[in-house]
Short mmCIF file of C-alpha atoms in Angstrom, two decimals:
data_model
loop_
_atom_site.label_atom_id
_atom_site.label_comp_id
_atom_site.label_asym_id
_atom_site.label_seq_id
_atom_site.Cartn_x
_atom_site.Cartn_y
_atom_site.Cartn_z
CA UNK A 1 0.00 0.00 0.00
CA UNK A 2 3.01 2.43 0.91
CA UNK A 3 4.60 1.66 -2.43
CA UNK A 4 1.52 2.46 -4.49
CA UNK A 5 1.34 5.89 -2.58
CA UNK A 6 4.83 6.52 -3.65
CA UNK A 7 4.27 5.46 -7.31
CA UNK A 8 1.04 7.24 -6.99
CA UNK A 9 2.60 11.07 -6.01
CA UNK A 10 5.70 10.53 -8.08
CA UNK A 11 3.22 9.83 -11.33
CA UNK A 12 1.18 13.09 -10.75
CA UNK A 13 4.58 14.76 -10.49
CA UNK A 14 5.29 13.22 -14.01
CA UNK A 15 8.56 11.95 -12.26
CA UNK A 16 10.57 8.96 -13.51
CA UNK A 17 11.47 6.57 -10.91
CA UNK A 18 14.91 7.55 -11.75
CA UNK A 19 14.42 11.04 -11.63
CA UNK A 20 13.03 10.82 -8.26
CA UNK A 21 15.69 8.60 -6.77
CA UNK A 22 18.12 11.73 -8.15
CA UNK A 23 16.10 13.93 -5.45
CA UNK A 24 16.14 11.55 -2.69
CA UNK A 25 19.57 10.00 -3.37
CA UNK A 26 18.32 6.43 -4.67
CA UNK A 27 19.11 4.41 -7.15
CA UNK A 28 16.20 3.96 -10.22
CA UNK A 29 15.97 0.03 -9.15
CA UNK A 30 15.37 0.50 -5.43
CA UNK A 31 12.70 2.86 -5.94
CA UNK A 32 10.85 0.32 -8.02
CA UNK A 33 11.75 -2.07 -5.29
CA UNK A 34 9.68 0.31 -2.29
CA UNK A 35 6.74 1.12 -5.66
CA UNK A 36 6.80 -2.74 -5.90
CA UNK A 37 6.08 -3.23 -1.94
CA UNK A 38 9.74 -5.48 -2.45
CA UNK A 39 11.39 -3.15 -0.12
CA UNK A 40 10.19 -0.81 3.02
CA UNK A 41 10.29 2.86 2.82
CA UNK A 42 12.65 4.38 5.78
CA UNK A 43 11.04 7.34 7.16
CA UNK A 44 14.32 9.52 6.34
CA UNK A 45 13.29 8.51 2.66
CA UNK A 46 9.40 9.26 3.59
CA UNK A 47 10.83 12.26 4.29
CA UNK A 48 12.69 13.47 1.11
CA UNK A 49 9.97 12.35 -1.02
CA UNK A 50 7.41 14.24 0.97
CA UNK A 51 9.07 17.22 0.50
CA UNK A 52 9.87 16.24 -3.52
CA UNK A 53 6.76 15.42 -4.02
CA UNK A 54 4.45 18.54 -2.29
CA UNK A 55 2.57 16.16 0.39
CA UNK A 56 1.79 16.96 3.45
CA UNK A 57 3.65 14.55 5.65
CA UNK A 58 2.11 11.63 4.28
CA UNK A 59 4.81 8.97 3.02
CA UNK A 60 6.41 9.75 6.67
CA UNK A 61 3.26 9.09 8.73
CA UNK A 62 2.59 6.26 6.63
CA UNK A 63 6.99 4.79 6.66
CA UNK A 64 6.51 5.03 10.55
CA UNK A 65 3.55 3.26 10.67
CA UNK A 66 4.56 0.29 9.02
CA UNK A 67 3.66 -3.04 11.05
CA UNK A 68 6.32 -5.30 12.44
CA UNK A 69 7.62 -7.91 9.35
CA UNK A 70 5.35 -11.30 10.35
CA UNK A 71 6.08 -14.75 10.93
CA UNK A 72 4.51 -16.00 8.04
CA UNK A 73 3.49 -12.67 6.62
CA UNK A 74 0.45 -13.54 3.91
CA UNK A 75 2.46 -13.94 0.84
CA UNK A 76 4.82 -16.22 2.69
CA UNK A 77 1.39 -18.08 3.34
CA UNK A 78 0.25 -17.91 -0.47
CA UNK A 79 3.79 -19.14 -1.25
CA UNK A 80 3.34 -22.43 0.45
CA UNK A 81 0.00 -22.63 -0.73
CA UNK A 82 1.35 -22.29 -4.46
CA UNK A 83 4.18 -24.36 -3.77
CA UNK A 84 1.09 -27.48 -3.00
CA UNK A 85 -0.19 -27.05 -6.47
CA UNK A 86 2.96 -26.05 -8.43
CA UNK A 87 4.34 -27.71 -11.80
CA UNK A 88 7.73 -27.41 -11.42
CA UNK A 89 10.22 -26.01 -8.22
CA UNK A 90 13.43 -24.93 -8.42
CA UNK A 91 15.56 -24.18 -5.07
CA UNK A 92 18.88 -22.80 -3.98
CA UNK A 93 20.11 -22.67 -0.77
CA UNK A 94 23.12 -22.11 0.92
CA UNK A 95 22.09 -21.62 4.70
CA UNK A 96 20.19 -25.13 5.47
CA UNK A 97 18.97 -28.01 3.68
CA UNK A 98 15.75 -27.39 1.31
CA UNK A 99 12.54 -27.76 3.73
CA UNK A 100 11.10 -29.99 0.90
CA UNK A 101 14.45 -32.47 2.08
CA UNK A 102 14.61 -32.03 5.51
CA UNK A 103 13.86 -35.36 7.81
CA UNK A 104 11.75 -34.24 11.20
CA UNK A 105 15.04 -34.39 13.28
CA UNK A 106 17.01 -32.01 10.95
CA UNK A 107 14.12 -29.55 10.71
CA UNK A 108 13.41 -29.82 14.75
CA UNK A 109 17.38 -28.61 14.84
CA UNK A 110 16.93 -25.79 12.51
CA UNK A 111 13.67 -24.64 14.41
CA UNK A 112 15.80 -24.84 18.00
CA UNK A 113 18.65 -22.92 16.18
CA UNK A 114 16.36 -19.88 16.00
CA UNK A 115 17.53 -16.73 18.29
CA UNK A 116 15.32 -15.59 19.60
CA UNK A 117 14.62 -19.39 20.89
CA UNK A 118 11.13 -20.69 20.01
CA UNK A 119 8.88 -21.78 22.67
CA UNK A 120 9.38 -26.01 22.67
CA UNK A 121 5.74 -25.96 21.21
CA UNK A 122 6.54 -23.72 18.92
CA UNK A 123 9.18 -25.65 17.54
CA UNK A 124 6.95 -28.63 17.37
CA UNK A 125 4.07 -27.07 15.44
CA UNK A 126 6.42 -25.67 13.21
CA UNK A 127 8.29 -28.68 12.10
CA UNK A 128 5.30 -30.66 11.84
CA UNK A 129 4.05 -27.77 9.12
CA UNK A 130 7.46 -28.35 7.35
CA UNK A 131 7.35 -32.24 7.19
CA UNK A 132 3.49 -31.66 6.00
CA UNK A 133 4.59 -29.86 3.05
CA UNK A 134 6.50 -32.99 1.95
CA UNK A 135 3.26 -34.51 1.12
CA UNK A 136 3.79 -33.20 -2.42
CA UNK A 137 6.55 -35.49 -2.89
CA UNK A 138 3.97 -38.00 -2.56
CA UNK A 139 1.69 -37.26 -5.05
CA UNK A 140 0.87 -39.52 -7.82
CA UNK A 141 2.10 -36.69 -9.95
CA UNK A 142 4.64 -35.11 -8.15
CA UNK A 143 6.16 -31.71 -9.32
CA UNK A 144 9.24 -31.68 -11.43
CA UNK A 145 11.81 -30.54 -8.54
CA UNK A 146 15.11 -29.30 -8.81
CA UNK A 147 17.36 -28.45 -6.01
CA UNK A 148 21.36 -26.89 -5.79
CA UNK A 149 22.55 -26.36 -2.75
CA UNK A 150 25.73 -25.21 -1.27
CA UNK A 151 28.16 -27.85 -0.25
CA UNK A 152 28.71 -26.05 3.16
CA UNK A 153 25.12 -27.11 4.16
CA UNK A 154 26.07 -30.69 3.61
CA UNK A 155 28.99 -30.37 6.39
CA UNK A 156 26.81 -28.16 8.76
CA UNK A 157 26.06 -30.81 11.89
CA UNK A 158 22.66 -29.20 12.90
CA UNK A 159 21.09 -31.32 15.33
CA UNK A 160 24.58 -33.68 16.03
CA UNK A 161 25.93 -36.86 14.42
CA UNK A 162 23.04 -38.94 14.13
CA UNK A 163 20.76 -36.21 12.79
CA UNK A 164 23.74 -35.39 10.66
CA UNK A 165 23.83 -38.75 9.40
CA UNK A 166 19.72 -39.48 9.31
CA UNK A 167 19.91 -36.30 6.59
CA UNK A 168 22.67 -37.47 4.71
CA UNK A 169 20.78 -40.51 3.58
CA UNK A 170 16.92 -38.89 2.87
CA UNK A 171 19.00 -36.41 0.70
CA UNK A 172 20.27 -39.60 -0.69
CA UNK A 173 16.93 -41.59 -1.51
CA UNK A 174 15.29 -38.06 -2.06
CA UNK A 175 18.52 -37.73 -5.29
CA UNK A 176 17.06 -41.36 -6.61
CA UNK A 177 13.50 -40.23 -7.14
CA UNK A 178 12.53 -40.26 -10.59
CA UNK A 179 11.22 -36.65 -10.43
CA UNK A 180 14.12 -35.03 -8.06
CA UNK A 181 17.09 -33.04 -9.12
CA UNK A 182 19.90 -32.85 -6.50
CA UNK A 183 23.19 -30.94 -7.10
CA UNK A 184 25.67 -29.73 -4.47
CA UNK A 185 27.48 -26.52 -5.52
CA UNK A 186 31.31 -27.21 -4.40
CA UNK A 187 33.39 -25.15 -1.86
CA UNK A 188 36.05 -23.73 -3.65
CA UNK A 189 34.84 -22.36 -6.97
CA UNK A 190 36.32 -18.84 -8.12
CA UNK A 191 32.83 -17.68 -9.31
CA UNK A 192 29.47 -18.53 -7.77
CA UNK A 193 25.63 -17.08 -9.36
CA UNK A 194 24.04 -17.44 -5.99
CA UNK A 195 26.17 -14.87 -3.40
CA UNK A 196 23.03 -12.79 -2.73
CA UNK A 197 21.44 -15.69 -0.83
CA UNK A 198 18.69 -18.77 -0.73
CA UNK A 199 15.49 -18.57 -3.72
CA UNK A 200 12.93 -20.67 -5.23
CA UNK A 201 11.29 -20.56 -8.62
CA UNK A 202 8.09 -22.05 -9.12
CA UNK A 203 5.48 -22.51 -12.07
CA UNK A 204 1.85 -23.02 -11.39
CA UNK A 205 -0.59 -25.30 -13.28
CA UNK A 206 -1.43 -22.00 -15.26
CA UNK A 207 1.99 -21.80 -16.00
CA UNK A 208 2.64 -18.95 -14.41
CA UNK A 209 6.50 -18.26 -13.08
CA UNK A 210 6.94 -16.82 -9.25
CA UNK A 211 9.79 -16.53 -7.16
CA UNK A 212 10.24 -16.29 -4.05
CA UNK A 213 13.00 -15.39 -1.66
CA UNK A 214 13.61 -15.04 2.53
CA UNK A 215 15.71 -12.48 4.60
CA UNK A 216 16.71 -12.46 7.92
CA UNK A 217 13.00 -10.53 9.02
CA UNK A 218 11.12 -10.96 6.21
CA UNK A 219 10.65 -13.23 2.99
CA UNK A 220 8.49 -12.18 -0.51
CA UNK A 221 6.54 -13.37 -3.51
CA UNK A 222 7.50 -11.95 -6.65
CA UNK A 223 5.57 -11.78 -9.48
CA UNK A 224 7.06 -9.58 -11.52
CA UNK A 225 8.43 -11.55 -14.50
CA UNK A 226 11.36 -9.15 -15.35
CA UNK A 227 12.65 -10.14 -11.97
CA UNK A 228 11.67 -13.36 -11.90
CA UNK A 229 13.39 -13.87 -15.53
CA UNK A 230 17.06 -12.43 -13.27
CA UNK A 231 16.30 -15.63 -10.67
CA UNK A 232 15.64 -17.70 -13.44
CA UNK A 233 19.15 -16.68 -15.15
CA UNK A 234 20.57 -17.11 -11.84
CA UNK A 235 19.46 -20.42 -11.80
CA UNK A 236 20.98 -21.68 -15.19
CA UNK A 237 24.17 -20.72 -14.00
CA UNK A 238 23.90 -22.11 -10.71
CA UNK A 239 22.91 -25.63 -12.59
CA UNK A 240 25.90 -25.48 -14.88
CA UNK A 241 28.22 -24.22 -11.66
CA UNK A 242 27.35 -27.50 -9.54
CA UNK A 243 27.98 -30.77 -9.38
CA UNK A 244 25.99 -33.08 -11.89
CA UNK A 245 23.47 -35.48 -10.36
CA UNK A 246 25.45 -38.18 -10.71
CA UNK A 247 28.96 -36.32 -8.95
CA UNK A 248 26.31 -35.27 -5.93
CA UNK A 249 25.27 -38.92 -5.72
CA UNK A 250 29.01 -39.38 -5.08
CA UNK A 251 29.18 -36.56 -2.63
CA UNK A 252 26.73 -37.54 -0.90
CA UNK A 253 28.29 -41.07 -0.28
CA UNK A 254 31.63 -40.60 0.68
CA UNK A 255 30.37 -38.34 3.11
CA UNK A 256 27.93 -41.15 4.70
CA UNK A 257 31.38 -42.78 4.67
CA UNK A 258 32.47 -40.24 6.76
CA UNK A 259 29.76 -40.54 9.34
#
């Protein structure tokens, strides 16, 4: 709602989102991230454009009004509800294993990793949600998946050995189904698509593409398609940067060796 306001009062100003990031000292892109509700408008920026832009304190009253970030804010909600009915998924990660992957151990370890600590309930209703999600794998037509995920992840020992070792070998039955693609992108590479963090791609039965990507206090659907087509580009390389199937197979073994 903030960023239509802002897209709103810059149009009747017959302002280009660049020409109104000169005034305010932003860039043309983040302005269409705040327009796009992508990013939150600081009220030091409320500010500026207020004044730009002739309004009476509005942009401010409404930047310092802005709710806390939820939980599961609603388009985290309609994400998950998407991700039920979706064609195809594609996920990076470099921070924990895909929830689609995790066992009910692993997850209960990510959960208790949280800081602020969850309540013990809390922790429980919330990896039950996350194994419930895996009922998609389950399906008579499952969704064409594709995963990469950072090799780091892999050698993470959330939870302790036997958790460690429980994950290790879903991730390696979960590589073996027919409609699963697994690769590990290797520690040590000199060039890596995926430094700005964890996102999923996902088409609906419509056909539709949507991303979807998680910060620290937040997490967003996007819709757009011009920057869903950048997390799709991102992806490509991140396929051809990895492992193959068949070397994360191998990767996957030797470190159940390990174990």
């Amino acid at each position: 709602m903030v960023g239509t306001q802002v897209a709103a009062a810059r149009t009747a100003k017959n302002l280009t989102q660049k020409q109104l990031g000169e005034q305010v000292r932003l860039d043309a892109e983040t302005i269409a991230s705040i327009e796009q509700g992508r990013r939150a408008l600081m009220p030091n920026i409320a500010e500026l454009m207020d004044r730009h832009l002739g309004l009476p304190g509005l942009l401010t009253l409404a930047a310092n009004g802005m709710p806390e970030v939820d939980a599961t804010p609603p388009w985290a909600e309609e994400y998950m509800d998407l991700e039920y009915t979706a064609i195809t998924i594609s996920w990076f990660d470099n921070q924990v294993v895909p929830g689609l992957l995790q066992t009910e151990n692993y997850a209960r370890a990510v959960f208790r990793c949280r800081v602020p600590a969850h309540p013990e309930a809390e922790v429980e209703s919330l990896t039950a949600s996350r194994i419930a999600r895996q009922e998609i794998l389950r399906r008579p037509t499952p969704p064409t998946l594709s995963f990469v995920v950072w090799e780091a992840v892999l050698r993470d020992r959330l939870g302790g050995d036997e958790v460690y070792a429980e994950q290790l070998r879903h991730m390696r039955a979960c590589a073996d189904l027919p409609d699963v693609s697994l690769q590990v992108m290797p520690l040590g590479r000199t060039s890596h698509a995926g430094l700005n963090g964890p996102f999923t791609i996902l088409e609906t039965q419509d056909h539709q593409h949507l991303g979807y990507t998680e910060t620290q206090r937040g997490s967003q659907l996007i819709s757009d398609p011009g920057e869903v087509s950048i997390l799709a580009r991102k992806y490509a390389m991140l396929r051809t940067q990895a492992l193959n199937t068949e070397q994360t197979r191998g990767l996957l073994g030797r470190l159940l060796g390990e174990t």
